[in-house]
mmCIF file of C-alpha atoms (C1' of nucleotides) in Angstrom:
data_model
loop_
_atom_site.group_PDB
_atom_site.id
_atom_site.type_symbol
_atom_site.label_atom_id
_atom_site.label_comp_id
_atom_site.label_asym_id
_atom_site.label_seq_id
_atom_site.Cartn_x
_atom_site.Cartn_y
_atom_site.Cartn_z
ATOM 1 C CA UNK A 1 -29.514 -63.372 -16.093
ATOM 2 C CA UNK A 2 -33.032 -63.739 -14.986
ATOM 3 C CA UNK A 3 -32.700 -67.462 -14.368
ATOM 4 C CA UNK A 4 -29.694 -68.719 -12.485
ATOM 5 C CA UNK A 5 -30.932 -72.202 -13.241
ATOM 6 C CA UNK A 6 -29.908 -71.918 -16.788
ATOM 7 C CA UNK A 7 -26.495 -71.184 -15.655
ATOM 8 C CA UNK A 8 -24.349 -74.291 -16.081
ATOM 9 C CA UNK A 9 -22.808 -75.964 -13.156
ATOM 10 C CA UNK A 10 -25.326 -74.954 -10.637
ATOM 11 C CA UNK A 11 -27.672 -77.818 -10.274
ATOM 12 C CA UNK A 12 -28.635 -76.676 -6.780
ATOM 13 C CA UNK A 13 -30.359 -73.661 -8.029
ATOM 14 C CA UNK A 14 -32.935 -75.628 -9.831
ATOM 15 C CA UNK A 15 -33.876 -77.160 -6.619
ATOM 16 C CA UNK A 16 -34.074 -73.717 -5.205
ATOM 17 C CA UNK A 17 -36.995 -73.083 -7.478
ATOM 18 C CA UNK A 18 -38.855 -75.302 -5.138
ATOM 19 C CA UNK A 19 -39.848 -78.518 -6.958
ATOM 20 C CA UNK A 20 -38.201 -80.831 -4.579
ATOM 21 C CA UNK A 21 -40.825 -83.354 -4.879
ATOM 22 C CA UNK A 22 -39.969 -84.189 -8.361
ATOM 23 C CA UNK A 23 -36.314 -84.579 -7.641
ATOM 24 C CA UNK A 24 -36.960 -86.672 -4.652
ATOM 25 C CA UNK A 25 -39.801 -88.656 -6.008
ATOM 26 C CA UNK A 26 -38.107 -89.267 -9.269
ATOM 27 C CA UNK A 27 -35.559 -91.538 -7.663
ATOM 28 C CA UNK A 28 -33.553 -91.733 -10.830
ATOM 29 C CA UNK A 29 -30.991 -93.678 -8.946
ATOM 30 C CA UNK A 30 -28.732 -90.726 -8.341
ATOM 31 C CA UNK A 31 -28.314 -90.938 -4.567
ATOM 32 C CA UNK A 32 -26.432 -87.746 -4.381
ATOM 33 C CA UNK A 33 -29.046 -85.668 -6.033
ATOM 34 C CA UNK A 34 -31.503 -87.178 -3.662
ATOM 35 C CA UNK A 35 -29.248 -86.253 -0.800
ATOM 36 C CA UNK A 36 -28.924 -82.702 -1.893
ATOM 37 C CA UNK A 37 -32.640 -82.444 -2.402
ATOM 38 C CA UNK A 38 -33.145 -83.626 1.078
ATOM 39 C CA UNK A 39 -30.864 -81.104 2.489
ATOM 40 C CA UNK A 40 -32.520 -78.356 0.625
ATOM 41 C CA UNK A 41 -35.878 -79.498 1.708
ATOM 42 C CA UNK A 42 -34.717 -79.433 5.281
ATOM 43 C CA UNK A 43 -33.367 -75.970 4.859
ATOM 44 C CA UNK A 44 -36.516 -74.658 3.237
ATOM 45 C CA UNK A 45 -38.776 -76.014 5.893
ATOM 46 C CA UNK A 46 -36.689 -75.149 8.871
ATOM 47 C CA UNK A 47 -38.753 -72.125 9.646
ATOM 48 C CA UNK A 48 -41.892 -74.200 9.946
ATOM 49 C CA UNK A 49 -40.508 -76.286 12.708
ATOM 50 C CA UNK A 50 -40.508 -75.685 16.416
ATOM 51 C CA UNK A 51 -37.560 -73.948 17.887
ATOM 52 C CA UNK A 52 -35.952 -76.986 19.457
ATOM 53 C CA UNK A 53 -36.500 -78.994 16.367
ATOM 54 C CA UNK A 54 -35.055 -76.280 14.197
ATOM 55 C CA UNK A 55 -32.080 -75.911 16.473
ATOM 56 C CA UNK A 56 -31.358 -79.555 16.229
ATOM 57 C CA UNK A 57 -31.860 -79.590 12.521
ATOM 58 C CA UNK A 58 -29.613 -76.596 12.163
ATOM 59 C CA UNK A 59 -26.883 -78.257 14.067
ATOM 60 C CA UNK A 60 -27.198 -81.385 11.972
ATOM 61 C CA UNK A 61 -27.008 -79.340 8.786
ATOM 62 C CA UNK A 62 -24.056 -77.387 10.076
ATOM 63 C CA UNK A 63 -22.222 -80.604 10.492
ATOM 64 C CA UNK A 64 -23.281 -81.972 7.212
ATOM 65 C CA UNK A 65 -20.422 -82.922 4.916
ATOM 66 C CA UNK A 66 -21.944 -81.011 2.090
ATOM 67 C CA UNK A 67 -22.136 -77.770 3.975
ATOM 68 C CA UNK A 68 -18.919 -76.212 2.683
ATOM 69 C CA UNK A 69 -19.833 -76.967 -0.868
ATOM 70 C CA UNK A 70 -23.268 -75.524 -0.437
ATOM 71 C CA UNK A 71 -21.880 -72.407 1.101
ATOM 72 C CA UNK A 72 -19.405 -72.050 -1.691
ATOM 73 C CA UNK A 73 -22.151 -72.245 -4.269
ATOM 74 C CA UNK A 74 -24.273 -69.792 -2.383
ATOM 75 C CA UNK A 75 -21.392 -67.467 -2.054
ATOM 76 C CA UNK A 76 -20.870 -67.643 -5.752
ATOM 77 C CA UNK A 77 -24.473 -66.810 -6.431
ATOM 78 C CA UNK A 78 -24.443 -63.929 -3.998
ATOM 79 C CA UNK A 79 -21.277 -62.676 -5.590
ATOM 80 C CA UNK A 80 -22.910 -62.627 -8.956
ATOM 81 C CA UNK A 81 -26.089 -60.955 -7.844
ATOM 82 C CA UNK A 82 -24.271 -58.345 -5.846
ATOM 83 C CA UNK A 83 -21.929 -57.685 -8.723
ATOM 84 C CA UNK A 84 -24.758 -57.337 -11.105
ATOM 85 C CA UNK A 85 -26.573 -54.945 -8.830
ATOM 86 C CA UNK A 86 -23.758 -52.507 -8.239
ATOM 87 C CA UNK A 87 -20.745 -53.770 -9.987
ATOM 88 C CA UNK A 88 -20.728 -50.695 -12.203
ATOM 89 C CA UNK A 89 -20.577 -47.964 -9.536
ATOM 90 C CA UNK A 90 -17.628 -49.568 -7.878
ATOM 91 C CA UNK A 91 -14.268 -47.853 -7.754
ATOM 92 C CA UNK A 92 -15.169 -44.195 -8.126
ATOM 93 C CA UNK A 93 -12.195 -42.079 -8.955
ATOM 94 C CA UNK A 94 -10.649 -39.952 -6.157
ATOM 95 C CA UNK A 95 -13.071 -37.174 -5.605
ATOM 96 C CA UNK A 96 -12.061 -33.850 -7.122
ATOM 97 C CA UNK A 97 -13.737 -31.961 -4.321
ATOM 98 C CA UNK A 98 -11.853 -33.924 -1.749
ATOM 99 C CA UNK A 99 -8.592 -33.338 -3.494
ATOM 100 C CA UNK A 100 -9.276 -29.685 -3.579
ATOM 101 C CA UNK A 101 -9.959 -29.661 0.122
ATOM 102 C CA UNK A 102 -6.912 -31.656 0.808
ATOM 103 C CA UNK A 103 -4.743 -29.330 -1.257
ATOM 104 C CA UNK A 104 -6.063 -26.340 0.479
ATOM 105 C CA UNK A 105 -5.566 -27.776 3.945
ATOM 106 C CA UNK A 106 -2.089 -28.698 2.992
ATOM 107 C CA UNK A 107 -1.379 -25.260 1.577
ATOM 108 C CA UNK A 108 -2.801 -23.612 4.588
ATOM 109 C CA UNK A 109 -0.526 -25.679 6.781
ATOM 110 C CA UNK A 110 -3.365 -27.385 8.559
ATOM 111 C CA UNK A 111 -2.691 -30.881 7.393
ATOM 112 C CA UNK A 112 0.966 -30.494 6.578
ATOM 113 C CA UNK A 113 3.994 -31.393 8.733
ATOM 114 C CA UNK A 114 4.394 -29.901 12.131
ATOM 115 C CA UNK A 115 3.688 -26.396 13.155
ATOM 116 C CA UNK A 116 5.481 -23.670 11.337
ATOM 117 C CA UNK A 117 6.636 -26.064 8.666
ATOM 118 C CA UNK A 118 5.051 -25.526 5.290
ATOM 119 C CA UNK A 119 2.675 -22.646 5.771
ATOM 120 C CA UNK A 120 3.118 -19.687 3.531
ATOM 121 C CA UNK A 121 2.992 -17.412 6.496
ATOM 122 C CA UNK A 122 5.825 -19.124 8.153
ATOM 123 C CA UNK A 123 7.867 -19.045 4.973
ATOM 124 C CA UNK A 124 7.246 -15.345 4.641
ATOM 125 C CA UNK A 125 8.185 -14.783 8.282
ATOM 126 C CA UNK A 126 11.350 -16.727 7.712
ATOM 127 C CA UNK A 127 12.222 -14.666 4.685
ATOM 128 C CA UNK A 128 11.439 -11.503 6.537
ATOM 129 C CA UNK A 129 13.620 -12.393 9.453
ATOM 130 C CA UNK A 130 16.503 -12.549 7.043
ATOM 131 C CA UNK A 131 16.027 -8.868 6.165
ATOM 132 C CA UNK A 132 14.082 -6.637 8.550
ATOM 133 C CA UNK A 133 11.146 -8.665 9.685
ATOM 134 C CA UNK A 134 9.951 -9.366 13.202
ATOM 135 C CA UNK A 135 7.441 -6.639 12.772
ATOM 136 C CA UNK A 136 4.602 -8.605 11.264
ATOM 137 C CA UNK A 137 5.318 -11.608 13.447
ATOM 138 C CA UNK A 138 3.321 -10.028 16.228
ATOM 139 C CA UNK A 139 0.496 -9.615 13.816
ATOM 140 C CA UNK A 140 0.915 -13.123 12.661
ATOM 141 C CA UNK A 141 1.026 -14.618 16.099
ATOM 142 C CA UNK A 142 -2.667 -14.233 16.588
ATOM 143 C CA UNK A 143 -3.391 -15.709 13.211
ATOM 144 C CA UNK A 144 -0.894 -18.478 13.763
ATOM 145 C CA UNK A 145 -2.345 -19.279 17.192
ATOM 146 C CA UNK A 146 -5.859 -19.567 15.808
ATOM 147 C CA UNK A 147 -4.603 -21.557 12.862
ATOM 148 C CA UNK A 148 -2.909 -24.045 15.095
ATOM 149 C CA UNK A 149 -6.038 -24.292 17.196
ATOM 150 C CA UNK A 150 -7.972 -25.188 14.158
ATOM 151 C CA UNK A 151 -5.228 -27.540 13.194
ATOM 152 C CA UNK A 152 -5.319 -29.280 16.507
ATOM 153 C CA UNK A 153 -9.077 -29.709 16.418
ATOM 154 C CA UNK A 154 -8.812 -31.006 12.939
ATOM 155 C CA UNK A 155 -6.185 -33.534 13.837
ATOM 156 C CA UNK A 156 -7.869 -34.846 16.955
ATOM 157 C CA UNK A 157 -11.154 -35.146 15.125
ATOM 158 C CA UNK A 158 -9.482 -36.837 12.239
ATOM 159 C CA UNK A 159 -7.813 -39.295 14.523
ATOM 160 C CA UNK A 160 -11.041 -39.903 16.293
ATOM 161 C CA UNK A 161 -12.711 -40.718 13.053
ATOM 162 C CA UNK A 162 -9.797 -42.857 11.983
ATOM 163 C CA UNK A 163 -9.948 -44.817 15.207
ATOM 164 C CA UNK A 164 -13.685 -45.194 15.083
ATOM 165 C CA UNK A 165 -13.489 -46.381 11.500
ATOM 166 C CA UNK A 166 -10.862 -48.925 12.393
ATOM 167 C CA UNK A 167 -12.748 -50.121 15.385
ATOM 168 C CA UNK A 168 -15.952 -50.412 13.453
ATOM 169 C CA UNK A 169 -14.269 -52.129 10.642
ATOM 170 C CA UNK A 170 -12.655 -54.721 12.714
ATOM 171 C CA UNK A 171 -15.868 -55.200 14.627
ATOM 172 C CA UNK A 172 -17.867 -55.747 11.506
ATOM 173 C CA UNK A 173 -15.177 -57.983 10.072
ATOM 174 C CA UNK A 174 -15.171 -60.129 13.113
ATOM 175 C CA UNK A 175 -18.902 -60.222 13.077
ATOM 176 C CA UNK A 176 -18.990 -61.268 9.451
ATOM 177 C CA UNK A 177 -16.313 -63.857 9.982
ATOM 178 C CA UNK A 178 -18.300 -65.198 12.884
ATOM 179 C CA UNK A 179 -21.390 -65.263 10.842
ATOM 180 C CA UNK A 180 -19.708 -66.869 7.905
ATOM 181 C CA UNK A 181 -19.870 -70.089 9.856
ATOM 182 C CA UNK A 182 -23.657 -69.963 9.844
ATOM 183 C CA UNK A 183 -24.403 -68.198 6.635
ATOM 184 C CA UNK A 184 -22.604 -67.985 3.339
ATOM 185 C CA UNK A 185 -20.315 -64.997 3.290
ATOM 186 C CA UNK A 186 -17.475 -64.795 0.833
ATOM 187 C CA UNK A 187 -14.260 -62.940 1.658
ATOM 188 C CA UNK A 188 -15.037 -60.644 -1.207
ATOM 189 C CA UNK A 189 -18.225 -59.677 0.478
ATOM 190 C CA UNK A 190 -16.380 -58.728 3.593
ATOM 191 C CA UNK A 191 -14.017 -56.757 1.522
ATOM 192 C CA UNK A 192 -16.888 -54.899 -0.008
ATOM 193 C CA UNK A 193 -18.451 -54.278 3.358
ATOM 194 C CA UNK A 194 -15.207 -52.854 4.548
ATOM 195 C CA UNK A 195 -14.960 -50.537 1.590
ATOM 196 C CA UNK A 196 -18.544 -49.386 2.210
ATOM 197 C CA UNK A 197 -17.646 -48.582 5.761
ATOM 198 C CA UNK A 198 -14.620 -46.690 4.654
ATOM 199 C CA UNK A 199 -16.594 -44.742 2.220
ATOM 200 C CA UNK A 200 -19.056 -43.719 4.863
ATOM 201 C CA UNK A 201 -16.315 -42.685 7.206
ATOM 202 C CA UNK A 202 -14.456 -40.834 4.552
ATOM 203 C CA UNK A 203 -17.566 -38.866 3.722
ATOM 204 C CA UNK A 204 -17.667 -37.864 7.358
ATOM 205 C CA UNK A 205 -14.028 -36.914 7.144
ATOM 206 C CA UNK A 206 -14.813 -34.907 4.103
ATOM 207 C CA UNK A 207 -17.340 -32.966 6.077
ATOM 208 C CA UNK A 208 -14.714 -32.378 8.695
ATOM 209 C CA UNK A 209 -12.329 -31.139 6.056
ATOM 210 C CA UNK A 210 -14.967 -28.966 4.527
ATOM 211 C CA UNK A 211 -15.758 -27.274 7.802
ATOM 212 C CA UNK A 212 -12.095 -26.933 8.641
ATOM 213 C CA UNK A 213 -11.575 -25.253 5.317
ATOM 214 C CA UNK A 214 -14.415 -22.893 6.028
ATOM 215 C CA UNK A 215 -12.958 -22.047 9.398
ATOM 216 C CA UNK A 216 -9.621 -21.309 7.784
ATOM 217 C CA UNK A 217 -11.220 -19.148 5.203
ATOM 218 C CA UNK A 218 -13.048 -17.143 7.801
ATOM 219 C CA UNK A 219 -9.890 -16.797 9.845
ATOM 220 C CA UNK A 220 -8.025 -15.790 6.760
ATOM 221 C CA UNK A 221 -10.456 -13.121 5.738
ATOM 222 C CA UNK A 222 -10.476 -11.750 9.186
ATOM 223 C CA UNK A 223 -6.688 -11.735 9.189
ATOM 224 C CA UNK A 224 -6.641 -9.897 5.895
ATOM 225 C CA UNK A 225 -9.065 -7.454 7.229
ATOM 226 C CA UNK A 226 -6.866 -6.931 10.174
ATOM 227 C CA UNK A 227 -4.070 -6.391 7.757
ATOM 228 C CA UNK A 228 -6.073 -3.678 6.155
ATOM 229 C CA UNK A 229 -5.502 -1.783 9.256
ATOM 230 C CA UNK A 230 -2.593 0.359 8.561
ATOM 231 C CA UNK A 231 0.686 -0.713 10.096
ATOM 232 C CA UNK A 232 3.781 1.402 9.761
ATOM 233 C CA UNK A 233 6.727 -0.204 8.060
ATOM 234 C CA UNK A 234 9.580 -0.938 10.330
ATOM 235 C CA UNK A 235 12.425 1.462 10.663
ATOM 236 C CA UNK A 236 14.793 -0.398 8.463
ATOM 237 C CA UNK A 237 12.299 -0.613 5.628
ATOM 238 C CA UNK A 238 11.614 3.127 5.672
ATOM 239 C CA UNK A 239 15.331 3.684 5.839
ATOM 240 C CA UNK A 240 15.881 1.678 2.739
ATOM 241 C CA UNK A 241 13.052 3.348 0.894
ATOM 242 C CA UNK A 242 14.164 6.817 1.919
ATOM 243 C CA UNK A 243 17.689 6.086 0.922
ATOM 244 C CA UNK A 244 16.546 5.137 -2.508
ATOM 245 C CA UNK A 245 14.195 8.046 -2.751
ATOM 246 C CA UNK A 246 16.750 10.669 -1.853
ATOM 247 C CA UNK A 247 19.500 9.215 -3.813
ATOM 248 C CA UNK A 248 17.249 9.225 -6.864
ATOM 249 C CA UNK A 249 15.662 12.524 -5.975
ATOM 250 C CA UNK A 250 15.964 13.806 -9.538
ATOM 251 C CA UNK A 251 13.991 10.881 -10.789
ATOM 252 C CA UNK A 252 12.392 9.001 -7.951
ATOM 253 C CA UNK A 253 10.612 6.500 -10.094
ATOM 254 C CA UNK A 254 12.021 3.061 -9.464
ATOM 255 C CA UNK A 255 11.713 0.595 -12.286
ATOM 256 C CA UNK A 256 9.806 -2.607 -11.830
ATOM 257 C CA UNK A 257 13.014 -4.444 -11.038
ATOM 258 C CA UNK A 258 14.068 -1.821 -8.597
ATOM 259 C CA UNK A 259 10.692 -2.025 -6.942
ATOM 260 C CA UNK A 260 11.037 -5.744 -6.613
ATOM 261 C CA UNK A 261 14.455 -5.377 -5.176
ATOM 262 C CA UNK A 262 13.232 -2.853 -2.686
ATOM 263 C CA UNK A 263 10.282 -4.937 -1.849
ATOM 264 C CA UNK A 264 12.514 -7.842 -1.116
ATOM 265 C CA UNK A 265 14.875 -5.826 0.983
ATOM 266 C CA UNK A 266 12.082 -4.307 3.041
ATOM 267 C CA UNK A 267 10.032 -7.486 3.099
ATOM 268 C CA UNK A 268 6.977 -5.707 1.816
ATOM 269 C CA UNK A 269 5.084 -6.152 -1.413
ATOM 270 C CA UNK A 270 5.855 -4.425 -4.684
ATOM 271 C CA UNK A 271 2.563 -2.582 -4.540
ATOM 272 C CA UNK A 272 3.438 -1.366 -1.124
ATOM 273 C CA UNK A 273 6.656 0.000 -2.580
ATOM 274 C CA UNK A 274 4.617 1.653 -5.280
ATOM 275 C CA UNK A 275 2.268 3.117 -2.711
ATOM 276 C CA UNK A 276 5.146 4.376 -0.701
ATOM 277 C CA UNK A 277 6.785 6.128 -3.597
ATOM 278 C CA UNK A 278 3.488 7.524 -4.738
ATOM 279 C CA UNK A 279 2.840 8.975 -1.352
ATOM 280 C CA UNK A 280 6.412 10.090 -0.882
ATOM 281 C CA UNK A 281 6.646 11.930 -4.177
ATOM 282 C CA UNK A 282 3.426 13.810 -3.668
ATOM 283 C CA UNK A 283 4.121 14.690 -0.093
ATOM 284 C CA UNK A 284 7.675 15.705 -0.845
ATOM 285 C CA UNK A 285 6.581 17.858 -3.665
ATOM 286 C CA UNK A 286 3.802 19.421 -1.625
ATOM 287 C CA UNK A 287 6.181 20.595 1.075
ATOM 288 C CA UNK A 288 9.784 20.314 0.217
ATOM 289 C CA UNK A 289 10.861 22.502 3.100
ATOM 290 C CA UNK A 290 9.499 20.062 5.565
ATOM 291 C CA UNK A 291 11.568 17.293 4.067
ATOM 292 C CA UNK A 292 14.848 19.216 3.831
ATOM 293 C CA UNK A 293 16.326 17.890 7.027
ATOM 294 C CA UNK A 294 15.448 14.386 6.058
ATOM 295 C CA UNK A 295 16.822 14.914 2.594
ATOM 296 C CA UNK A 296 20.106 16.185 3.894
ATOM 297 C CA UNK A 297 20.391 13.415 6.371
ATOM 298 C CA UNK A 298 19.904 10.742 3.774
ATOM 299 C CA UNK A 299 22.106 12.575 1.321
ATOM 300 C CA UNK A 300 24.899 12.526 3.933
ATOM 301 C CA UNK A 301 24.213 8.961 4.628
ATOM 302 C CA UNK A 302 24.424 7.843 1.003
ATOM 303 C CA UNK A 303 27.528 9.956 0.649
ATOM 304 C CA UNK A 304 29.108 8.047 3.524
ATOM 305 C CA UNK A 305 28.010 4.836 1.988
ATOM 306 C CA UNK A 306 29.466 5.847 -1.369
ATOM 307 C CA UNK A 307 32.689 6.830 0.317
ATOM 308 C CA UNK A 308 32.857 3.467 2.011
ATOM 309 C CA UNK A 309 32.283 1.759 -1.238
ATOM 310 C CA UNK A 310 34.690 3.878 -3.122
ATOM 311 C CA UNK A 311 37.304 3.199 -0.573
ATOM 312 C CA UNK A 312 37.248 -0.239 -1.986
ATOM 313 C CA UNK A 313 36.925 0.586 -5.599
ATOM 314 C CA UNK A 314 38.252 3.631 -7.361
ATOM 315 C CA UNK A 315 35.077 5.582 -7.827
ATOM 316 C CA UNK A 316 35.772 9.200 -7.343
ATOM 317 C CA UNK A 317 32.350 10.697 -7.557
ATOM 318 C CA UNK A 318 29.003 9.560 -8.776
ATOM 319 C CA UNK A 319 27.073 12.137 -10.802
ATOM 320 C CA UNK A 320 23.751 10.630 -9.811
ATOM 321 C CA UNK A 321 24.295 11.543 -6.218
ATOM 322 C CA UNK A 322 25.868 14.905 -6.206
ATOM 323 C CA UNK A 323 23.939 16.001 -3.189
ATOM 324 C CA UNK A 324 24.459 17.482 0.181
ATOM 325 C CA UNK A 325 27.566 19.496 0.954
ATOM 326 C CA UNK A 326 25.618 21.671 3.243
ATOM 327 C CA UNK A 327 22.086 22.914 3.125
ATOM 328 C CA UNK A 328 21.551 23.816 -0.409
ATOM 329 C CA UNK A 329 17.972 23.237 -1.355
ATOM 330 C CA UNK A 330 17.748 21.442 -4.592
ATOM 331 C CA UNK A 331 14.626 21.256 -6.574
ATOM 332 C CA UNK A 332 14.255 17.880 -8.231
ATOM 333 C CA UNK A 333 13.126 17.678 -11.812
ATOM 334 C CA UNK A 334 10.029 15.877 -10.937
ATOM 335 C CA UNK A 335 8.732 18.889 -9.019
ATOM 336 C CA UNK A 336 8.943 21.384 -11.816
ATOM 337 C CA UNK A 337 5.366 21.352 -12.976
ATOM 338 C CA UNK A 338 4.266 23.039 -9.839
ATOM 339 C CA UNK A 339 4.916 26.806 -10.058
ATOM 340 C CA UNK A 340 3.866 27.403 -6.514
ATOM 341 C CA UNK A 341 6.719 25.348 -5.229
ATOM 342 C CA UNK A 342 9.076 27.105 -7.509
ATOM 343 C CA UNK A 343 7.956 30.417 -6.159
ATOM 344 C CA UNK A 344 8.074 29.267 -2.622
ATOM 345 C CA UNK A 345 11.493 27.879 -2.530
ATOM 346 C CA UNK A 346 13.571 29.270 -5.272
ATOM 347 C "C1'" DC B 1 -8.213 14.228 23.183
ATOM 348 C "C1'" DC B 2 -6.104 16.590 19.174
ATOM 349 C "C1'" DT B 3 -2.586 16.710 15.760
ATOM 350 C "C1'" DT B 4 0.519 14.850 12.680
ATOM 351 C "C1'" DA B 5 2.496 10.990 10.115
ATOM 352 C "C1'" DT B 6 1.675 7.420 7.121
ATOM 353 C "C1'" DG B 7 -0.033 3.466 4.497
ATOM 354 C "C1'" DA B 8 -3.948 2.431 1.594
ATOM 355 C "C1'" DT B 9 -7.681 3.455 -1.529
ATOM 356 C "C1'" DT B 10 -10.102 5.773 -4.926
ATOM 357 C "C1'" DC B 11 -10.677 8.744 -8.599
ATOM 358 C "C1'" DT B 12 -8.745 11.454 -12.386
ATOM 359 C "C1'" DT B 13 -5.751 12.128 -16.095
ATOM 360 C "C1'" DG B 14 -2.637 11.596 -19.861
ATOM 361 C "C1'" DC C 1 -1.954 1.317 -17.004
ATOM 362 C "C1'" DA C 2 0.928 4.151 -14.051
ATOM 363 C "C1'" DA C 3 1.316 8.671 -11.949
ATOM 364 C "C1'" DG C 4 -0.892 12.317 -9.537
ATOM 365 C "C1'" DA C 5 -4.147 13.985 -6.343
ATOM 366 C "C1'" DA C 6 -7.556 13.769 -2.913
ATOM 367 C "C1'" DT C 7 -9.171 11.327 0.770
ATOM 368 C "C1'" DC C 8 -9.652 7.770 4.274
ATOM 369 C "C1'" DA C 9 -8.342 5.462 8.416
ATOM 370 C "C1'" DT C 10 -5.243 4.300 11.679
ATOM 371 C "C1'" DA C 11 -0.747 4.782 14.265
ATOM 372 C "C1'" DA C 12 1.908 7.613 17.055
ATOM 373 C "C1'" DG C 13 3.156 11.381 19.780
ATOM 374 C "C1'" DG C 14 2.200 15.218 22.571
#
DNA sequence: CCTTATGATTCTTG
DNA sequence: CAAGAATCATAAGG
């Protein structure tokens, strides 16, 4: 490894060590060796000559019949040295960090297909529009607008980088190809150079992705903060929730499945359903009188619904909803523990 | 403005 | 851990 000379098949390298004189003076009868020695001598001393002289010599050498062979050998040597220097670190695996960034950008809808395509928000909005929806879309629009702004910046920047990278690559490639006429450059070397350029540019791209991710995160947190601000559920959602509440007044504790169902119907989250029922129960219990009207209304409503349904089937009456029929105040089971209420209303 | 309604949060409790 | 209870913060209506 330390001495290329030992390497078989590379007689030129020995000459490279500098002892031309021996080779030339030896005159062993091998004309070709002499020839090569001459050439090398000319090359080695070219810098000592005057400019004109050197130019002429260069031209002569360039046209020499041995030039391609010499270049080939030099290329080979270069190849080997370069490989030995950093052959190991070649081909790093796809960066985990980069993949994470890519995934996030994709998930966030920044790098995905066109606007409104794959983003979770869009999907949620679409799902909502099936049920009640259209309420949070106003809230989303701001978020969506800013997101698409980020997206646009991201894409134009990315494109710019891409273009610059391509331009630079072709430029370097042309340069190297051009230079390969005057100095030994193997195609592999060009390839390597290209990959180096690509690496540099992709690291810039990564920075872009990183900062885009940060921007999205910031936007997201601000959006979530905005969502912290209380927004009333839309009419239909409260309708559905109230319907359930008053038709299960004796036991207004929806099961997990029921909550999920309600959440889906109202396009809110399960925990929002839980919150709603928590609030509703306590507030109902605290002041039943205030809710009487509402209770009667929903009772009538569910009764109508039941009637409509039973007109299809043959359900006479459902014991779970024996309500209404006037203004009788019923005290649900779940209110009993409070004696005050009992006293107040019974 | 002030009041009320209402969704969310926090703490307590069983 | 879920329900209850108190409380907070904002929306909505007068």
